[in-house]
């Protein structure tokens, strides 16, 4: 494989989805949020477990890019264990270039547990302590875009390496979908990344957390986020669709109608973000990219896991052809 259209950057993980029985758990809400509750200090039967390999924000995006026909690379870390080898093989089978995957021989691969209850999930996470280093890219391997997403809190200095490389390669465009620890690090610490970002994608609560604005005021959130540097800002808002701003104009994009009730919501945000970026990489306008993104998100929630429902370009365009008449940004 020669030049890469887009290089995905971030952590990779195996997810074990544990489906809880409806009568073995419940959800309650207080002033601190919603809580999943189960009996304590006892044995709890569950419905089934399904293991999904090679997932995580950046990995999900890489698979989405490849499935949509882009030449896709992925730089990440795995351990020298069976899970690591299986994740590399899974990526390879999905059409993702794995030459930039770093194998850490004496470490374990990331392995998370996903408790699913109804259509929602609670994820138990643990990021292994890897030695993060930016890969050496030859001129023939130079990507046109970088897609940067969730990475371990131990990799904070790695962001400086990424920023240095982007400074050295001003023609490469950056899409940024911050993960939990990247948002926790704050905009001042990641100032150079935000300043270099072409497309920033966050959900509404994340947008308020990152910007310091009010979750109720989308216009103010856009203003604050653009001041950090991004040229295009996308704010997703669950059943309300998504909001988009390119500094000059703002738009609201509705959801694509679900053919059936969602089975499991893991990866819906990743599918939206990566599909929108894929459309931009392909040269489509922001308006068309906004029409693409909800379709893949809709498809993903009809399957278990973040990748099983990802569409090819042909499949996505077929859905687009049969979209409702009012399926446009407004």
mmCIF file of C-alpha atoms in Angstrom:
data_model
loop_
_atom_site.group_PDB
_atom_site.id
_atom_site.type_symbol
_atom_site.label_atom_id
_atom_site.label_comp_id
_atom_site.label_asym_id
_atom_site.label_seq_id
_atom_site.Cartn_x
_atom_site.Cartn_y
_atom_site.Cartn_z
ATOM 1 C CA UNK A 1 0.000 0.000 0.000
ATOM 2 C CA UNK A 2 1.309 3.440 -0.937
ATOM 3 C CA UNK A 3 -0.049 6.801 0.146
ATOM 4 C CA UNK A 4 -2.720 6.686 2.821
ATOM 5 C CA UNK A 5 -5.905 8.725 2.537
ATOM 6 C CA UNK A 6 -6.327 8.849 6.301
ATOM 7 C CA UNK A 7 -4.311 7.633 9.283
ATOM 8 C CA UNK A 8 -6.340 6.815 12.396
ATOM 9 C CA UNK A 9 -4.614 7.424 15.732
ATOM 10 C CA UNK A 10 -5.675 6.137 19.143
ATOM 11 C CA UNK A 11 -6.060 3.128 21.398
ATOM 12 C CA UNK A 12 -7.496 -0.248 20.452
ATOM 13 C CA UNK A 13 -9.317 -2.729 22.664
ATOM 14 C CA UNK A 14 -11.222 -6.005 22.783
ATOM 15 C CA UNK A 15 -14.733 -5.577 24.205
ATOM 16 C CA UNK A 16 -16.620 -8.357 25.974
ATOM 17 C CA UNK A 17 -20.333 -7.493 25.821
ATOM 18 C CA UNK A 18 -22.183 -8.984 28.785
ATOM 19 C CA UNK A 19 -25.951 -8.832 28.251
ATOM 20 C CA UNK A 20 -27.712 -8.421 31.597
ATOM 21 C CA UNK A 21 -31.130 -9.936 32.208
ATOM 22 C CA UNK A 22 -33.933 -7.404 32.609
ATOM 23 C CA UNK A 23 -34.942 -8.767 36.015
ATOM 24 C CA UNK A 24 -31.375 -8.847 37.396
ATOM 25 C CA UNK A 25 -30.645 -5.114 37.259
ATOM 26 C CA UNK A 26 -32.377 -1.780 37.329
ATOM 27 C CA UNK A 27 -31.656 1.882 36.615
ATOM 28 C CA UNK A 28 -32.331 4.700 39.024
ATOM 29 C CA UNK A 29 -31.590 8.420 38.898
ATOM 30 C CA UNK A 30 -30.516 10.975 41.478
ATOM 31 C CA UNK A 31 -28.996 14.457 41.440
ATOM 32 C CA UNK A 32 -25.642 12.969 40.391
ATOM 33 C CA UNK A 33 -26.967 11.142 37.327
ATOM 34 C CA UNK A 34 -28.243 7.718 36.292
ATOM 35 C CA UNK A 35 -27.020 4.546 37.988
ATOM 36 C CA UNK A 36 -27.049 0.888 37.033
ATOM 37 C CA UNK A 37 -27.852 -1.201 40.107
ATOM 38 C CA UNK A 38 -27.472 -4.942 40.689
ATOM 39 C CA UNK A 39 -27.627 -7.136 43.802
ATOM 40 C CA UNK A 40 -24.408 -6.972 45.815
ATOM 41 C CA UNK A 41 -22.266 -9.882 47.082
ATOM 42 C CA UNK A 42 -24.146 -12.609 45.248
ATOM 43 C CA UNK A 43 -24.172 -14.551 41.982
ATOM 44 C CA UNK A 44 -26.085 -12.861 39.161
ATOM 45 C CA UNK A 45 -27.160 -14.783 36.053
ATOM 46 C CA UNK A 46 -26.695 -13.048 32.698
ATOM 47 C CA UNK A 47 -28.125 -13.616 29.227
ATOM 48 C CA UNK A 48 -24.977 -14.098 27.122
ATOM 49 C CA UNK A 49 -21.543 -12.676 26.335
ATOM 50 C CA UNK A 50 -20.242 -11.596 22.925
ATOM 51 C CA UNK A 51 -16.575 -10.749 22.383
ATOM 52 C CA UNK A 52 -15.822 -8.045 19.801
ATOM 53 C CA UNK A 53 -12.192 -7.538 18.795
ATOM 54 C CA UNK A 54 -10.268 -4.480 17.593
ATOM 55 C CA UNK A 55 -12.638 -1.730 18.721
ATOM 56 C CA UNK A 56 -12.248 1.676 20.378
ATOM 57 C CA UNK A 57 -12.925 5.138 18.918
ATOM 58 C CA UNK A 58 -9.932 5.261 16.566
ATOM 59 C CA UNK A 59 -10.198 1.601 15.567
ATOM 60 C CA UNK A 60 -13.919 1.898 14.845
ATOM 61 C CA UNK A 61 -13.149 4.914 12.690
ATOM 62 C CA UNK A 62 -10.386 3.078 10.823
ATOM 63 C CA UNK A 63 -12.729 0.213 9.948
ATOM 64 C CA UNK A 64 -15.427 2.681 8.871
ATOM 65 C CA UNK A 65 -12.949 4.485 6.602
ATOM 66 C CA UNK A 66 -11.771 1.249 5.017
ATOM 67 C CA UNK A 67 -15.320 0.019 4.480
ATOM 68 C CA UNK A 68 -16.171 3.301 2.758
ATOM 69 C CA UNK A 69 -13.319 2.755 0.315
ATOM 70 C CA UNK A 70 -10.522 4.936 1.726
ATOM 71 C CA UNK A 71 -6.904 3.805 1.921
ATOM 72 C CA UNK A 72 -6.685 3.642 5.687
ATOM 73 C CA UNK A 73 -3.786 3.250 8.091
ATOM 74 C CA UNK A 74 -3.898 2.897 11.861
ATOM 75 C CA UNK A 75 -1.215 3.628 14.431
ATOM 76 C CA UNK A 76 -1.898 2.096 17.838
ATOM 77 C CA UNK A 77 -0.455 -0.180 20.517
ATOM 78 C CA UNK A 78 -1.182 -3.813 21.346
ATOM 79 C CA UNK A 79 0.387 -6.276 23.742
ATOM 80 C CA UNK A 80 2.434 -9.317 22.790
ATOM 81 C CA UNK A 81 -0.440 -11.638 23.669
ATOM 82 C CA UNK A 82 -3.054 -13.612 21.745
ATOM 83 C CA UNK A 83 -5.542 -10.740 21.988
ATOM 84 C CA UNK A 84 -3.040 -8.408 20.343
ATOM 85 C CA UNK A 85 -2.403 -10.785 17.458
ATOM 86 C CA UNK A 86 -6.115 -11.323 16.983
ATOM 87 C CA UNK A 87 -6.775 -7.580 16.886
ATOM 88 C CA UNK A 88 -4.116 -7.053 14.218
ATOM 89 C CA UNK A 89 -5.604 -9.882 12.185
ATOM 90 C CA UNK A 90 -9.100 -8.423 12.580
ATOM 91 C CA UNK A 91 -7.904 -5.044 11.313
ATOM 92 C CA UNK A 92 -6.129 -6.671 8.387
ATOM 93 C CA UNK A 93 -9.278 -8.557 7.410
ATOM 94 C CA UNK A 94 -11.211 -5.280 7.536
ATOM 95 C CA UNK A 95 -8.835 -3.761 4.986
ATOM 96 C CA UNK A 96 -6.918 -1.527 7.410
ATOM 97 C CA UNK A 97 -3.162 -1.113 6.890
ATOM 98 C CA UNK A 98 -1.551 -2.403 10.105
ATOM 99 C CA UNK A 99 2.103 -1.602 9.404
ATOM 100 C CA UNK A 100 2.045 1.202 11.999
ATOM 101 C CA UNK A 101 0.664 -0.942 14.827
ATOM 102 C CA UNK A 102 3.259 -1.175 17.598
ATOM 103 C CA UNK A 103 3.519 -4.510 19.419
ATOM 104 C CA UNK A 104 4.620 -4.285 23.077
ATOM 105 C CA UNK A 105 6.049 -7.786 23.703
ATOM 106 C CA UNK A 106 5.946 -7.758 27.516
ATOM 107 C CA UNK A 107 2.554 -6.084 27.955
ATOM 108 C CA UNK A 108 -1.096 -7.093 27.733
ATOM 109 C CA UNK A 109 -3.576 -5.785 25.182
ATOM 110 C CA UNK A 110 -6.449 -3.565 26.267
ATOM 111 C CA UNK A 111 -9.525 -5.593 27.274
ATOM 112 C CA UNK A 112 -12.785 -3.964 28.414
ATOM 113 C CA UNK A 113 -16.106 -5.279 29.703
ATOM 114 C CA UNK A 114 -19.382 -3.810 28.451
ATOM 115 C CA UNK A 115 -22.473 -4.311 30.603
ATOM 116 C CA UNK A 116 -25.495 -3.935 28.321
ATOM 117 C CA UNK A 117 -28.927 -3.288 29.800
ATOM 118 C CA UNK A 118 -31.681 -2.524 27.327
ATOM 119 C CA UNK A 119 -30.170 -0.461 24.525
ATOM 120 C CA UNK A 120 -27.647 1.284 26.771
ATOM 121 C CA UNK A 121 -24.266 0.176 28.095
ATOM 122 C CA UNK A 122 -21.855 0.742 30.952
ATOM 123 C CA UNK A 123 -18.214 0.087 30.066
ATOM 124 C CA UNK A 124 -15.537 -1.048 32.519
ATOM 125 C CA UNK A 125 -12.262 0.277 31.104
ATOM 126 C CA UNK A 126 -8.545 -0.099 31.783
ATOM 127 C CA UNK A 127 -5.849 1.269 29.495
ATOM 128 C CA UNK A 128 -2.528 -0.576 29.604
ATOM 129 C CA UNK A 129 0.661 1.439 30.103
ATOM 130 C CA UNK A 130 2.338 1.515 26.682
ATOM 131 C CA UNK A 131 5.343 3.441 25.423
ATOM 132 C CA UNK A 132 3.737 5.758 22.855
ATOM 133 C CA UNK A 133 5.809 6.969 19.910
ATOM 134 C CA UNK A 134 4.784 8.606 16.648
ATOM 135 C CA UNK A 135 5.712 6.379 13.654
ATOM 136 C CA UNK A 136 8.300 7.348 11.079
ATOM 137 C CA UNK A 137 6.380 7.970 7.866
ATOM 138 C CA UNK A 138 8.179 7.904 4.539
ATOM 139 C CA UNK A 139 7.118 10.449 1.885
ATOM 140 C CA UNK A 140 5.307 7.683 -0.009
ATOM 141 C CA UNK A 141 3.294 6.855 3.136
ATOM 142 C CA UNK A 142 2.226 10.414 3.935
ATOM 143 C CA UNK A 143 -1.511 10.553 4.802
ATOM 144 C CA UNK A 144 -3.749 13.336 3.564
ATOM 145 C CA UNK A 145 -5.717 13.337 6.837
ATOM 146 C CA UNK A 146 -5.147 12.335 10.467
ATOM 147 C CA UNK A 147 -8.065 11.151 12.607
ATOM 148 C CA UNK A 148 -7.095 11.467 16.271
ATOM 149 C CA UNK A 149 -9.268 10.043 19.038
ATOM 150 C CA UNK A 150 -9.322 8.363 22.447
ATOM 151 C CA UNK A 151 -5.984 7.463 23.995
ATOM 152 C CA UNK A 152 -4.686 6.590 27.456
ATOM 153 C CA UNK A 153 -4.187 9.264 30.115
ATOM 154 C CA UNK A 154 -0.584 8.035 30.312
ATOM 155 C CA UNK A 155 -0.001 9.214 26.738
ATOM 156 C CA UNK A 156 -0.356 12.933 27.362
ATOM 157 C CA UNK A 157 3.166 13.724 26.060
ATOM 158 C CA UNK A 158 2.353 11.812 22.866
ATOM 159 C CA UNK A 159 0.105 14.715 21.871
ATOM 160 C CA UNK A 160 3.196 16.886 21.624
ATOM 161 C CA UNK A 161 4.752 14.421 19.174
ATOM 162 C CA UNK A 162 1.599 14.484 17.076
ATOM 163 C CA UNK A 163 1.529 18.297 17.162
ATOM 164 C CA UNK A 164 5.220 18.498 16.208
ATOM 165 C CA UNK A 165 4.647 16.203 13.233
ATOM 166 C CA UNK A 166 1.606 18.195 12.115
ATOM 167 C CA UNK A 167 3.683 21.393 12.288
ATOM 168 C CA UNK A 168 6.252 19.755 10.035
ATOM 169 C CA UNK A 169 3.534 18.675 7.591
ATOM 170 C CA UNK A 170 1.151 21.631 7.209
ATOM 171 C CA UNK A 171 -0.633 20.049 4.240
ATOM 172 C CA UNK A 172 -2.036 17.209 6.363
ATOM 173 C CA UNK A 173 -5.530 17.899 7.722
ATOM 174 C CA UNK A 174 -6.615 16.875 11.224
ATOM 175 C CA UNK A 175 -9.948 15.568 12.498
ATOM 176 C CA UNK A 176 -10.183 15.371 16.284
ATOM 177 C CA UNK A 177 -12.730 13.341 18.261
ATOM 178 C CA UNK A 178 -11.460 13.733 21.839
ATOM 179 C CA UNK A 179 -11.713 10.806 24.217
ATOM 180 C CA UNK A 180 -12.381 10.958 27.953
ATOM 181 C CA UNK A 181 -8.773 11.504 29.038
ATOM 182 C CA UNK A 182 -8.113 14.038 26.288
ATOM 183 C CA UNK A 183 -11.050 16.118 27.497
ATOM 184 C CA UNK A 184 -9.851 15.702 31.078
ATOM 185 C CA UNK A 185 -6.393 17.027 30.088
ATOM 186 C CA UNK A 186 -7.984 20.338 29.161
ATOM 187 C CA UNK A 187 -7.782 22.670 26.185
ATOM 188 C CA UNK A 188 -4.702 24.516 27.450
ATOM 189 C CA UNK A 189 -2.626 21.327 27.628
ATOM 190 C CA UNK A 190 -3.829 20.252 24.170
ATOM 191 C CA UNK A 191 -3.834 23.790 22.784
ATOM 192 C CA UNK A 192 -1.657 22.916 19.783
ATOM 193 C CA UNK A 193 -3.947 20.027 18.786
ATOM 194 C CA UNK A 194 -7.097 22.154 18.951
ATOM 195 C CA UNK A 195 -5.421 24.982 17.021
ATOM 196 C CA UNK A 196 -4.465 22.570 14.248
ATOM 197 C CA UNK A 197 -7.847 20.844 14.047
ATOM 198 C CA UNK A 198 -9.823 21.061 10.812
ATOM 199 C CA UNK A 199 -12.867 19.150 12.112
ATOM 200 C CA UNK A 200 -13.798 18.784 15.807
ATOM 201 C CA UNK A 201 -16.552 16.311 16.762
ATOM 202 C CA UNK A 202 -18.141 16.188 20.238
ATOM 203 C CA UNK A 203 -21.515 15.378 21.728
ATOM 204 C CA UNK A 204 -23.428 18.190 23.413
ATOM 205 C CA UNK A 205 -22.323 17.397 26.968
ATOM 206 C CA UNK A 206 -18.703 16.999 25.835
ATOM 207 C CA UNK A 207 -18.884 20.336 23.996
ATOM 208 C CA UNK A 208 -19.919 22.045 27.229
ATOM 209 C CA UNK A 209 -17.190 20.265 29.202
ATOM 210 C CA UNK A 210 -14.432 21.138 26.719
ATOM 211 C CA UNK A 211 -15.492 24.737 26.087
ATOM 212 C CA UNK A 212 -16.718 25.692 29.548
ATOM 213 C CA UNK A 213 -19.992 26.879 28.023
ATOM 214 C CA UNK A 214 -23.599 26.047 28.796
ATOM 215 C CA UNK A 215 -25.047 22.818 27.448
ATOM 216 C CA UNK A 216 -28.261 24.762 26.801
ATOM 217 C CA UNK A 217 -26.690 27.294 24.399
ATOM 218 C CA UNK A 218 -25.445 25.629 21.210
ATOM 219 C CA UNK A 219 -24.546 28.939 19.571
ATOM 220 C CA UNK A 220 -22.283 29.868 22.480
ATOM 221 C CA UNK A 221 -20.728 26.386 22.404
ATOM 222 C CA UNK A 222 -19.867 26.880 18.740
ATOM 223 C CA UNK A 223 -18.346 30.292 19.451
ATOM 224 C CA UNK A 224 -16.194 28.963 22.273
ATOM 225 C CA UNK A 225 -15.046 25.875 20.354
ATOM 226 C CA UNK A 226 -14.155 27.827 17.209
ATOM 227 C CA UNK A 227 -12.029 30.145 19.365
ATOM 228 C CA UNK A 228 -9.876 27.113 20.194
ATOM 229 C CA UNK A 229 -8.964 26.803 16.511
ATOM 230 C CA UNK A 230 -11.171 24.227 14.713
ATOM 231 C CA UNK A 231 -12.536 25.348 11.339
ATOM 232 C CA UNK A 232 -15.533 22.983 11.451
ATOM 233 C CA UNK A 233 -17.304 22.000 14.677
ATOM 234 C CA UNK A 234 -19.833 19.182 14.900
ATOM 235 C CA UNK A 235 -21.983 18.743 18.027
ATOM 236 C CA UNK A 236 -24.079 15.588 18.155
ATOM 237 C CA UNK A 237 -27.218 15.583 20.279
ATOM 238 C CA UNK A 238 -28.673 12.084 20.421
ATOM 239 C CA UNK A 239 -32.305 11.944 19.263
ATOM 240 C CA UNK A 240 -32.168 15.642 18.316
ATOM 241 C CA UNK A 241 -29.669 14.951 15.528
ATOM 242 C CA UNK A 242 -26.495 16.991 15.116
ATOM 243 C CA UNK A 243 -25.437 20.631 14.841
ATOM 244 C CA UNK A 244 -22.687 21.835 12.534
ATOM 245 C CA UNK A 245 -20.777 25.103 12.160
ATOM 246 C CA UNK A 246 -18.058 26.225 9.766
ATOM 247 C CA UNK A 247 -17.723 29.641 11.472
ATOM 248 C CA UNK A 248 -19.811 31.383 8.788
ATOM 249 C CA UNK A 249 -22.943 29.207 8.882
ATOM 250 C CA UNK A 250 -24.669 26.819 11.271
ATOM 251 C CA UNK A 251 -26.995 23.926 10.486
ATOM 252 C CA UNK A 252 -29.042 21.208 12.155
ATOM 253 C CA UNK A 253 -29.034 17.675 10.714
ATOM 254 C CA UNK A 254 -31.883 15.294 11.676
ATOM 255 C CA UNK A 255 -31.435 11.586 12.317
ATOM 256 C CA UNK A 256 -31.963 9.022 9.588
ATOM 257 C CA UNK A 257 -35.117 7.014 10.461
ATOM 258 C CA UNK A 258 -34.436 3.757 12.317
ATOM 259 C CA UNK A 259 -35.795 0.693 10.471
ATOM 260 C CA UNK A 260 -36.273 -0.977 13.871
ATOM 261 C CA UNK A 261 -35.668 -0.056 17.521
ATOM 262 C CA UNK A 262 -31.924 0.196 18.272
ATOM 263 C CA UNK A 263 -30.426 -3.078 19.442
ATOM 264 C CA UNK A 264 -27.317 -1.627 21.095
ATOM 265 C CA UNK A 265 -25.909 1.927 20.915
ATOM 266 C CA UNK A 266 -22.169 1.295 21.244
ATOM 267 C CA UNK A 267 -20.280 2.982 18.409
ATOM 268 C CA UNK A 268 -23.091 5.211 17.149
ATOM 269 C CA UNK A 269 -21.050 8.353 17.817
ATOM 270 C CA UNK A 270 -17.925 6.867 16.259
ATOM 271 C CA UNK A 271 -19.884 5.887 13.149
ATOM 272 C CA UNK A 272 -21.290 9.402 12.807
ATOM 273 C CA UNK A 273 -17.936 11.126 13.309
ATOM 274 C CA UNK A 274 -15.884 8.849 11.057
ATOM 275 C CA UNK A 275 -18.471 8.821 8.259
ATOM 276 C CA UNK A 276 -18.687 12.597 8.225
ATOM 277 C CA UNK A 277 -14.892 12.843 8.022
ATOM 278 C CA UNK A 278 -14.761 10.134 5.329
ATOM 279 C CA UNK A 279 -17.141 12.152 3.173
ATOM 280 C CA UNK A 280 -14.954 15.247 3.570
ATOM 281 C CA UNK A 281 -11.837 13.221 2.689
ATOM 282 C CA UNK A 282 -13.638 12.131 -0.469
ATOM 283 C CA UNK A 283 -14.160 15.776 -1.385
ATOM 284 C CA UNK A 284 -17.842 16.122 -0.532
ATOM 285 C CA UNK A 285 -19.274 19.332 0.889
ATOM 286 C CA UNK A 286 -20.083 19.669 4.585
ATOM 287 C CA UNK A 287 -23.794 19.510 3.693
ATOM 288 C CA UNK A 288 -23.378 16.158 1.951
ATOM 289 C CA UNK A 289 -21.119 14.877 4.715
ATOM 290 C CA UNK A 290 -23.878 15.691 7.215
ATOM 291 C CA UNK A 291 -26.305 13.599 5.157
ATOM 292 C CA UNK A 292 -23.910 10.629 5.097
ATOM 293 C CA UNK A 293 -23.080 10.508 8.799
ATOM 294 C CA UNK A 294 -26.452 9.644 10.407
ATOM 295 C CA UNK A 295 -26.973 6.733 8.000
ATOM 296 C CA UNK A 296 -23.965 4.784 9.272
ATOM 297 C CA UNK A 297 -24.904 5.682 12.837
ATOM 298 C CA UNK A 298 -28.406 4.316 12.254
ATOM 299 C CA UNK A 299 -27.003 1.103 10.801
ATOM 300 C CA UNK A 300 -24.528 0.504 13.627
ATOM 301 C CA UNK A 301 -27.169 0.527 16.375
ATOM 302 C CA UNK A 302 -29.004 -2.310 14.612
ATOM 303 C CA UNK A 303 -26.113 -4.654 15.483
ATOM 304 C CA UNK A 304 -24.117 -5.575 18.589
ATOM 305 C CA UNK A 305 -20.806 -3.741 18.791
ATOM 306 C CA UNK A 306 -19.416 -0.727 17.011
ATOM 307 C CA UNK A 307 -18.392 -2.274 13.680
ATOM 308 C CA UNK A 308 -20.814 -5.014 12.606
ATOM 309 C CA UNK A 309 -23.283 -2.502 11.175
ATOM 310 C CA UNK A 310 -20.776 -0.271 9.354
ATOM 311 C CA UNK A 311 -21.764 0.203 5.715
ATOM 312 C CA UNK A 312 -19.920 0.212 2.417
ATOM 313 C CA UNK A 313 -20.243 3.328 0.275
ATOM 314 C CA UNK A 314 -22.657 1.514 -2.043
ATOM 315 C CA UNK A 315 -24.898 0.483 0.844
ATOM 316 C CA UNK A 316 -24.814 3.980 2.335
ATOM 317 C CA UNK A 317 -25.729 5.619 -0.982
ATOM 318 C CA UNK A 318 -28.638 3.210 -1.341
ATOM 319 C CA UNK A 319 -30.016 4.376 2.017
ATOM 320 C CA UNK A 320 -29.415 7.975 0.939
ATOM 321 C CA UNK A 321 -31.377 7.395 -2.263
ATOM 322 C CA UNK A 322 -34.351 6.249 -0.172
ATOM 323 C CA UNK A 323 -34.083 8.994 2.446
ATOM 324 C CA UNK A 324 -37.127 11.079 3.402
ATOM 325 C CA UNK A 325 -37.651 14.203 1.296
ATOM 326 C CA UNK A 326 -36.753 16.479 4.194
ATOM 327 C CA UNK A 327 -33.511 14.655 5.039
ATOM 328 C CA UNK A 328 -31.272 17.716 4.656
ATOM 329 C CA UNK A 329 -29.392 20.065 6.978
ATOM 330 C CA UNK A 330 -31.551 23.005 7.979
#
